mmCIF file of C-alpha atoms and ligand atoms in Angstrom:
data_model
loop_
_atom_site.group_PDB
_atom_site.id
_atom_site.type_symbol
_atom_site.label_atom_id
_atom_site.label_comp_id
_atom_site.label_asym_id
_atom_site.label_seq_id
_atom_site.Cartn_x
_atom_site.Cartn_y
_atom_site.Cartn_z
ATOM 1 C CA MET T 27 7.698 -2.800 -16.522
ATOM 2 C CA ILE T 28 7.347 -2.277 -12.764
ATOM 3 C CA GLY T 29 4.333 -0.392 -11.370
ATOM 4 C CA ILE T 30 4.690 1.855 -8.340
ATOM 5 C CA LEU T 31 1.501 3.100 -6.800
ATOM 6 C CA CYS T 32 0.650 5.504 -3.978
ATOM 7 C CA ALA T 33 -2.653 6.970 -2.856
ATOM 8 C CA MET T 34 -1.613 10.572 -2.264
ATOM 9 C CA ARG T 35 0.612 13.024 -4.109
ATOM 10 C CA GLU T 36 2.574 13.465 -0.862
ATOM 11 C CA GLU T 37 3.386 9.749 -0.856
ATOM 12 C CA LEU T 38 4.548 9.675 -4.489
ATOM 13 C CA GLU T 39 6.657 12.839 -4.572
ATOM 14 C CA PRO T 40 9.585 11.525 -2.492
ATOM 15 C CA ILE T 41 9.807 8.483 -4.802
ATOM 16 C CA LEU T 42 9.713 10.559 -8.001
ATOM 17 C CA LYS T 43 12.754 12.480 -6.762
ATOM 18 C CA PHE T 44 14.863 9.354 -7.336
ATOM 19 C CA MET T 45 13.451 8.626 -10.802
ATOM 20 C CA ASN T 46 14.526 9.720 -14.239
ATOM 21 C CA VAL T 47 11.070 10.679 -15.565
ATOM 22 C CA LYS T 48 10.830 10.388 -19.368
ATOM 23 C CA GLU T 49 7.166 11.032 -20.030
ATOM 24 C CA LYS T 50 3.893 11.945 -18.336
ATOM 25 C CA ILE T 51 0.658 10.432 -19.603
ATOM 26 C CA ASN T 52 -2.787 11.614 -18.524
ATOM 27 C CA HIS T 53 -5.411 8.900 -18.449
ATOM 28 C CA ALA T 54 -8.722 8.622 -16.569
ATOM 29 C CA ASN T 55 -7.872 11.629 -14.403
ATOM 30 C CA ASN T 56 -4.583 10.071 -13.336
ATOM 31 C CA ILE T 57 -1.051 11.106 -14.252
ATOM 32 C CA PHE T 58 1.205 8.178 -15.154
ATOM 33 C CA TYR T 59 4.925 8.947 -14.896
ATOM 34 C CA LEU T 60 7.046 6.778 -17.202
ATOM 35 C CA ALA T 61 10.496 6.626 -15.713
ATOM 36 C CA GLU T 62 13.782 4.830 -15.738
ATOM 37 C CA PHE T 63 15.654 3.794 -12.633
ATOM 38 C CA GLN T 64 18.859 1.732 -12.864
ATOM 39 C CA ASN T 65 17.932 0.432 -16.315
ATOM 40 C CA LYS T 66 14.475 -0.612 -15.173
ATOM 41 C CA ASP T 67 11.306 0.705 -16.797
ATOM 42 C CA ILE T 68 8.904 1.982 -14.201
ATOM 43 C CA VAL T 69 5.440 3.519 -14.293
ATOM 44 C CA LEU T 70 4.385 5.538 -11.255
ATOM 45 C CA ALA T 71 1.115 7.163 -10.206
ATOM 46 C CA TYR T 72 -0.909 8.243 -7.207
ATOM 47 C CA SER T 73 -4.488 7.067 -7.372
ATOM 48 C CA LYS T 74 -6.183 9.516 -5.000
ATOM 49 C CA ILE T 75 -7.616 8.309 -1.708
ATOM 50 C CA GLY T 76 -9.768 5.213 -1.247
ATOM 51 C CA LYS T 77 -10.381 1.715 -2.581
ATOM 52 C CA VAL T 78 -12.261 2.647 -5.756
ATOM 53 C CA ASN T 79 -9.602 5.102 -6.905
ATOM 54 C CA ALA T 80 -6.823 2.643 -6.057
ATOM 55 C CA ALA T 81 -8.536 -0.185 -7.959
ATOM 56 C CA LEU T 82 -8.919 2.035 -11.042
ATOM 57 C CA THR T 83 -5.262 3.088 -11.105
ATOM 58 C CA ALA T 84 -4.023 -0.445 -10.402
ATOM 59 C CA THR T 85 -6.159 -1.827 -13.237
ATOM 60 C CA ILE T 86 -4.900 0.779 -15.695
ATOM 61 C CA MET T 87 -1.297 0.019 -14.732
ATOM 62 C CA ILE T 88 -1.865 -3.649 -15.509
ATOM 63 C CA GLU T 89 -4.161 -3.396 -18.552
ATOM 64 C CA LYS T 90 -2.724 -0.329 -20.296
ATOM 65 C CA PHE T 91 0.898 -0.256 -19.185
ATOM 66 C CA GLY T 92 1.401 -4.008 -18.840
ATOM 67 C CA VAL T 93 3.153 -3.940 -15.477
ATOM 68 C CA GLU T 94 4.470 -7.312 -14.333
ATOM 69 C CA MET T 95 4.268 -6.419 -10.619
ATOM 70 C CA LEU T 96 2.713 -3.683 -8.469
ATOM 71 C CA LEU T 97 4.511 -2.097 -5.527
ATOM 72 C CA PHE T 98 2.607 0.209 -3.182
ATOM 73 C CA SER T 99 4.264 2.761 -0.896
ATOM 74 C CA GLY T 100 2.591 5.082 1.582
ATOM 75 C CA VAL T 101 1.525 5.729 5.150
ATOM 76 C CA ALA T 102 -0.858 3.894 7.494
ATOM 77 C CA GLY T 103 -2.468 4.007 10.893
ATOM 78 C CA GLY T 104 -0.656 1.692 13.303
ATOM 79 C CA VAL T 105 -2.610 -1.011 15.137
ATOM 80 C CA ASP T 106 0.092 -3.278 16.633
ATOM 81 C CA GLU T 107 1.210 -1.988 20.027
ATOM 82 C CA ASP T 108 4.863 -1.873 19.017
ATOM 83 C CA LEU T 109 4.288 0.138 15.823
ATOM 84 C CA LYS T 110 5.379 3.701 16.436
ATOM 85 C CA ILE T 111 5.060 6.695 14.113
ATOM 86 C CA GLY T 112 7.696 6.404 11.379
ATOM 87 C CA ASP T 113 8.010 2.597 11.672
ATOM 88 C CA LEU T 114 7.799 0.461 8.522
ATOM 89 C CA ILE T 115 5.481 -2.469 7.889
ATOM 90 C CA ILE T 116 4.986 -4.801 4.927
ATOM 91 C CA ALA T 117 1.711 -6.619 4.421
ATOM 92 C CA THR T 118 1.609 -10.410 4.424
ATOM 93 C CA LYS T 119 -1.944 -10.024 3.128
ATOM 94 C CA THR T 120 -4.610 -7.332 2.875
ATOM 95 C CA THR T 121 -8.335 -7.334 3.625
ATOM 96 C CA GLN T 122 -11.357 -5.023 3.353
ATOM 97 C CA HIS T 123 -12.562 -4.210 6.879
ATOM 98 C CA ASP T 124 -15.667 -2.393 5.619
ATOM 99 C CA VAL T 125 -17.145 -5.293 3.610
ATOM 100 C CA ASP T 126 -20.159 -6.577 5.550
ATOM 101 C CA LEU T 127 -22.407 -9.349 4.173
ATOM 102 C CA THR T 128 -22.677 -10.943 7.622
ATOM 103 C CA VAL T 129 -26.491 -10.915 7.565
ATOM 104 C CA PHE T 130 -26.240 -13.666 4.906
ATOM 105 C CA GLY T 131 -23.947 -15.745 7.103
ATOM 106 C CA TYR T 132 -20.682 -14.671 5.485
ATOM 107 C CA GLU T 133 -17.705 -13.733 7.635
ATOM 108 C CA PRO T 134 -16.689 -10.055 7.778
ATOM 109 C CA GLY T 135 -14.712 -9.071 4.671
ATOM 110 C CA PHE T 136 -16.002 -11.935 2.508
ATOM 111 C CA ILE T 137 -17.547 -11.438 -0.931
ATOM 112 C CA PRO T 138 -18.882 -14.506 -2.803
ATOM 113 C CA GLU T 139 -16.495 -15.716 -5.537
ATOM 114 C CA SER T 140 -13.824 -13.480 -3.990
ATOM 115 C CA ARG T 141 -12.004 -13.840 -0.672
ATOM 116 C CA VAL T 142 -11.375 -12.177 2.693
ATOM 117 C CA PHE T 143 -7.576 -11.945 2.356
ATOM 118 C CA PHE T 144 -5.398 -11.078 -0.639
ATOM 119 C CA GLU T 145 -1.876 -12.472 -0.271
ATOM 120 C CA CYS T 146 1.166 -10.336 -0.959
ATOM 121 C CA ASP T 147 4.051 -11.676 -3.032
ATOM 122 C CA GLU T 148 6.416 -13.760 -0.942
ATOM 123 C CA LYS T 149 9.430 -13.133 -3.212
ATOM 124 C CA LEU T 150 9.047 -9.363 -2.912
ATOM 125 C CA ASN T 151 8.533 -9.654 0.849
ATOM 126 C CA THR T 152 11.742 -11.701 1.084
ATOM 127 C CA ILE T 153 13.623 -8.965 -0.787
ATOM 128 C CA ALA T 154 12.203 -6.394 1.655
ATOM 129 C CA ARG T 155 13.304 -8.467 4.679
ATOM 130 C CA ASN T 156 16.819 -8.839 3.257
ATOM 131 C CA VAL T 157 17.123 -5.113 2.486
ATOM 132 C CA ALA T 158 15.933 -4.260 6.005
ATOM 133 C CA ARG T 159 18.456 -6.643 7.537
ATOM 134 C CA LYS T 160 21.278 -5.267 5.403
ATOM 135 C CA LEU T 161 20.464 -1.657 6.307
ATOM 136 C CA GLY T 162 19.681 -2.408 9.957
ATOM 137 C CA ILE T 163 16.130 -1.095 9.602
ATOM 138 C CA ARG T 164 13.303 -2.558 11.697
ATOM 139 C CA LEU T 165 10.620 -3.887 9.348
ATOM 140 C CA LYS T 166 7.428 -5.306 10.799
ATOM 141 C CA GLU T 167 5.042 -7.515 8.881
ATOM 142 C CA GLY T 168 1.400 -8.358 9.279
ATOM 143 C CA ILE T 169 -2.113 -8.125 7.958
ATOM 144 C CA ILE T 170 -3.111 -4.695 6.670
ATOM 145 C CA ALA T 171 -6.807 -3.803 6.656
ATOM 146 C CA SER T 172 -8.313 -1.323 4.212
ATOM 147 C CA GLY T 173 -11.634 0.528 4.216
ATOM 148 C CA ASP T 174 -13.132 3.721 2.914
ATOM 149 C CA GLN T 175 -12.781 5.513 6.239
ATOM 150 C CA PHE T 176 -9.997 7.348 8.017
ATOM 151 C CA VAL T 177 -10.087 5.466 11.315
ATOM 152 C CA HIS T 178 -9.809 7.759 14.306
ATOM 153 C CA SER T 179 -11.416 5.841 17.149
ATOM 154 C CA LYS T 180 -10.065 3.290 19.587
ATOM 155 C CA GLU T 181 -13.318 1.338 19.339
ATOM 156 C CA ARG T 182 -13.253 0.923 15.538
ATOM 157 C CA LYS T 183 -9.529 0.177 15.606
ATOM 158 C CA GLU T 184 -9.963 -2.560 18.247
ATOM 159 C CA TRP T 185 -12.809 -4.110 16.244
ATOM 160 C CA ILE T 186 -10.646 -4.262 13.110
ATOM 161 C CA LYS T 187 -7.747 -5.676 15.125
ATOM 162 C CA LYS T 188 -9.901 -8.368 16.736
ATOM 163 C CA THR T 189 -11.858 -9.297 13.593
ATOM 164 C CA PHE T 190 -8.995 -9.468 11.054
ATOM 165 C CA LYS T 191 -5.868 -9.716 13.272
ATOM 166 C CA ALA T 192 -4.752 -6.547 11.501
ATOM 167 C CA SER T 193 -1.467 -4.809 12.296
ATOM 168 C CA ALA T 194 -2.166 -1.584 10.388
ATOM 169 C CA ILE T 195 -5.053 0.276 8.765
ATOM 170 C CA GLU T 196 -5.262 2.252 5.538
ATOM 171 C CA MET T 197 -7.659 2.886 2.658
ATOM 172 C CA GLU T 198 -6.259 1.282 -0.524
ATOM 173 C CA GLY T 199 -4.250 -1.892 0.075
ATOM 174 C CA ALA T 200 -6.994 -4.479 -0.293
ATOM 175 C CA ALA T 201 -8.269 -2.803 -3.457
ATOM 176 C CA VAL T 202 -4.864 -3.179 -5.107
ATOM 177 C CA GLY T 203 -4.545 -6.668 -3.610
ATOM 178 C CA CYS T 204 -7.927 -7.639 -5.056
ATOM 179 C CA VAL T 205 -7.088 -6.317 -8.532
ATOM 180 C CA CYS T 206 -3.700 -8.080 -8.486
ATOM 181 C CA TRP T 207 -5.225 -11.364 -7.296
ATOM 182 C CA ASN T 208 -7.782 -11.273 -10.114
ATOM 183 C CA GLU T 209 -5.134 -10.295 -12.675
ATOM 184 C CA ASN T 210 -2.548 -12.729 -11.291
ATOM 185 C CA ILE T 211 0.072 -10.029 -10.768
ATOM 186 C CA PRO T 212 2.551 -10.025 -7.826
ATOM 187 C CA PHE T 213 1.635 -7.380 -5.267
ATOM 188 C CA PHE T 214 3.763 -5.707 -2.586
ATOM 189 C CA MET T 215 2.506 -3.339 0.113
ATOM 190 C CA LEU T 216 4.811 -1.111 2.177
ATOM 191 C CA ARG T 217 3.603 1.493 4.662
ATOM 192 C CA SER T 218 5.173 3.783 7.240
ATOM 193 C CA ILE T 219 3.100 4.681 10.286
ATOM 194 C CA SER T 220 1.684 8.241 10.373
ATOM 195 C CA ASP T 221 -0.732 7.887 13.336
ATOM 196 C CA THR T 222 -2.282 5.228 15.546
ATOM 197 C CA ALA T 223 -5.863 5.399 14.182
ATOM 198 C CA GLU T 224 -7.277 6.574 17.507
ATOM 199 C CA GLU T 225 -8.718 9.858 18.697
ATOM 200 C CA GLY T 226 -6.095 12.419 17.652
ATOM 201 C CA ALA T 227 -5.148 10.482 14.525
ATOM 202 C CA GLY T 228 -6.120 13.397 12.292
ATOM 203 C CA VAL T 229 -3.670 15.729 14.037
ATOM 204 C CA ASP T 230 -0.832 13.157 13.969
ATOM 205 C CA PHE T 231 -1.543 12.386 10.324
ATOM 206 C CA ASP T 232 -1.224 16.033 9.300
ATOM 207 C CA GLU T 233 2.003 16.327 11.247
ATOM 208 C CA PHE T 234 3.678 13.110 10.052
ATOM 209 C CA LEU T 235 2.344 12.520 6.510
ATOM 210 C CA GLU T 236 5.378 14.069 4.865
ATOM 211 C CA GLU T 237 8.050 12.470 7.053
ATOM 212 C CA SER T 238 6.482 8.986 7.075
ATOM 213 C CA SER T 239 5.931 9.162 3.302
ATOM 214 C CA ARG T 240 9.638 9.854 2.939
ATOM 215 C CA VAL T 241 10.544 6.869 5.135
ATOM 216 C CA SER T 242 8.422 4.545 3.004
ATOM 217 C CA ALA T 243 9.695 6.048 -0.263
ATOM 218 C CA LYS T 244 13.352 5.676 0.696
ATOM 219 C CA PHE T 245 12.905 2.053 1.657
ATOM 220 C CA LEU T 246 11.039 1.269 -1.556
ATOM 221 C CA VAL T 247 13.798 2.823 -3.645
ATOM 222 C CA GLU T 248 16.437 0.806 -1.748
ATOM 223 C CA MET T 249 14.414 -2.281 -2.461
ATOM 224 C CA LEU T 250 13.977 -1.502 -6.145
ATOM 225 C CA GLN T 251 17.676 -2.075 -6.693
ATOM 226 C CA GLU T 252 17.136 -5.746 -5.761
ATOM 227 C CA VAL T 253 13.961 -6.271 -7.789
ATOM 228 C CA LYS T 254 14.438 -8.133 -11.052
ATOM 229 C CA SER T 255 12.267 -7.190 -14.006
ATOM 230 C CA ASP T 256 11.983 -8.221 -17.655
HETATM 231 C C1 3QA Y 307 -6.240 9.275 4.430
HETATM 232 C C2 3QA Y 307 -5.124 8.747 3.550
HETATM 233 C C3 3QA Y 307 -5.628 7.560 2.780
HETATM 234 O O1 3QA Y 307 -5.029 7.485 1.506
HETATM 235 C C4 3QA Y 307 -5.229 6.385 3.628
HETATM 236 C C5 3QA Y 307 -3.959 8.197 4.340
HETATM 237 C C6 3QA Y 307 -2.998 6.741 7.527
HETATM 238 N N1 3QA Y 307 -3.684 6.754 8.711
HETATM 239 C C7 3QA Y 307 -4.897 6.201 8.488
HETATM 240 C C8 3QA Y 307 -6.013 5.954 9.338
HETATM 241 N N2 3QA Y 307 -7.113 5.384 8.792
HETATM 242 C C9 3QA Y 307 -7.131 5.055 7.485
HETATM 243 N N3 3QA Y 307 -6.111 5.268 6.637
HETATM 244 C C10 3QA Y 307 -4.987 5.832 7.129
HETATM 245 N N4 3QA Y 307 -3.910 6.774 4.088
HETATM 246 C C11 3QA Y 307 -6.006 10.614 5.006
HETATM 247 S S1 3QA Y 307 -6.329 11.839 3.882
HETATM 248 C C12 3QA Y 307 -6.498 13.306 4.714
HETATM 249 C C13 3QA Y 307 -6.813 14.430 3.795
HETATM 250 O O2 3QA Y 307 -5.652 14.997 3.319
HETATM 251 C C14 3QA Y 307 -3.354 5.905 5.130
HETATM 252 C C15 3QA Y 307 -3.771 6.186 6.543
HETATM 253 N N5 3QA Y 307 -5.992 6.276 10.638
HETATM 254 C C16 3QA Y 307 -5.780 16.145 2.584
HETATM 255 C C17 3QA Y 307 -4.454 16.501 1.947
HETATM 256 O O3 3QA Y 307 -3.404 16.503 2.874
#
């Protein structure tokens, strides 16, 4: 079973269009769509916004539905200069930019017995790179930083960029990364840029959420054809 996770309904809908949905299961205020796609069993859901919601849905996918890998698709605020609205990025690793235990001498993002960065699965990232090359699509990669805030200021964005060497910002990736690291499940994170996380990001986000969600969804579905599952 493959798990596909989004944060928002708008991010999941363009993926569901490609799926043959067999059953819908309500659990913990989430809807889990059991689907088939090219003979692969898939469970899909959107978690709602933020790290806590994403961690809950990711955990249920692993513990209740027994997924063997988790793929995330959605939108993000671009940090790298060359990331334009609509561009695609995969995470090499994810981190929580709003974790601050620095007064105790820990580096930003660090939690004792946990870690600052959660690595994404190299095999899945290799599949993504190959699919991008085959289709002639530009696919960036880099660190993606997550926090429970919609970033809309140059100052906060620059701090996150400087502190974590982040290429993009969103609100769920590190939560799913953390759950998958603890559960020892391969994790893949794909995002299409909806805004640049500066002043005006809210307006851009509203304008580009739908289109960028579609870009990410289409790429994920292309990729799914190359993903092997049991
Ligand atoms: C926040 C969404 C959340 O799931 C994280 C979008 C895109 N740009 C970002 C930015 N900072 C942080 N995250 C992001 N997602 C927006 S919800 C708005 C309310 O919508 C990624 C993201 N600059 C209401 C329904 O339309």
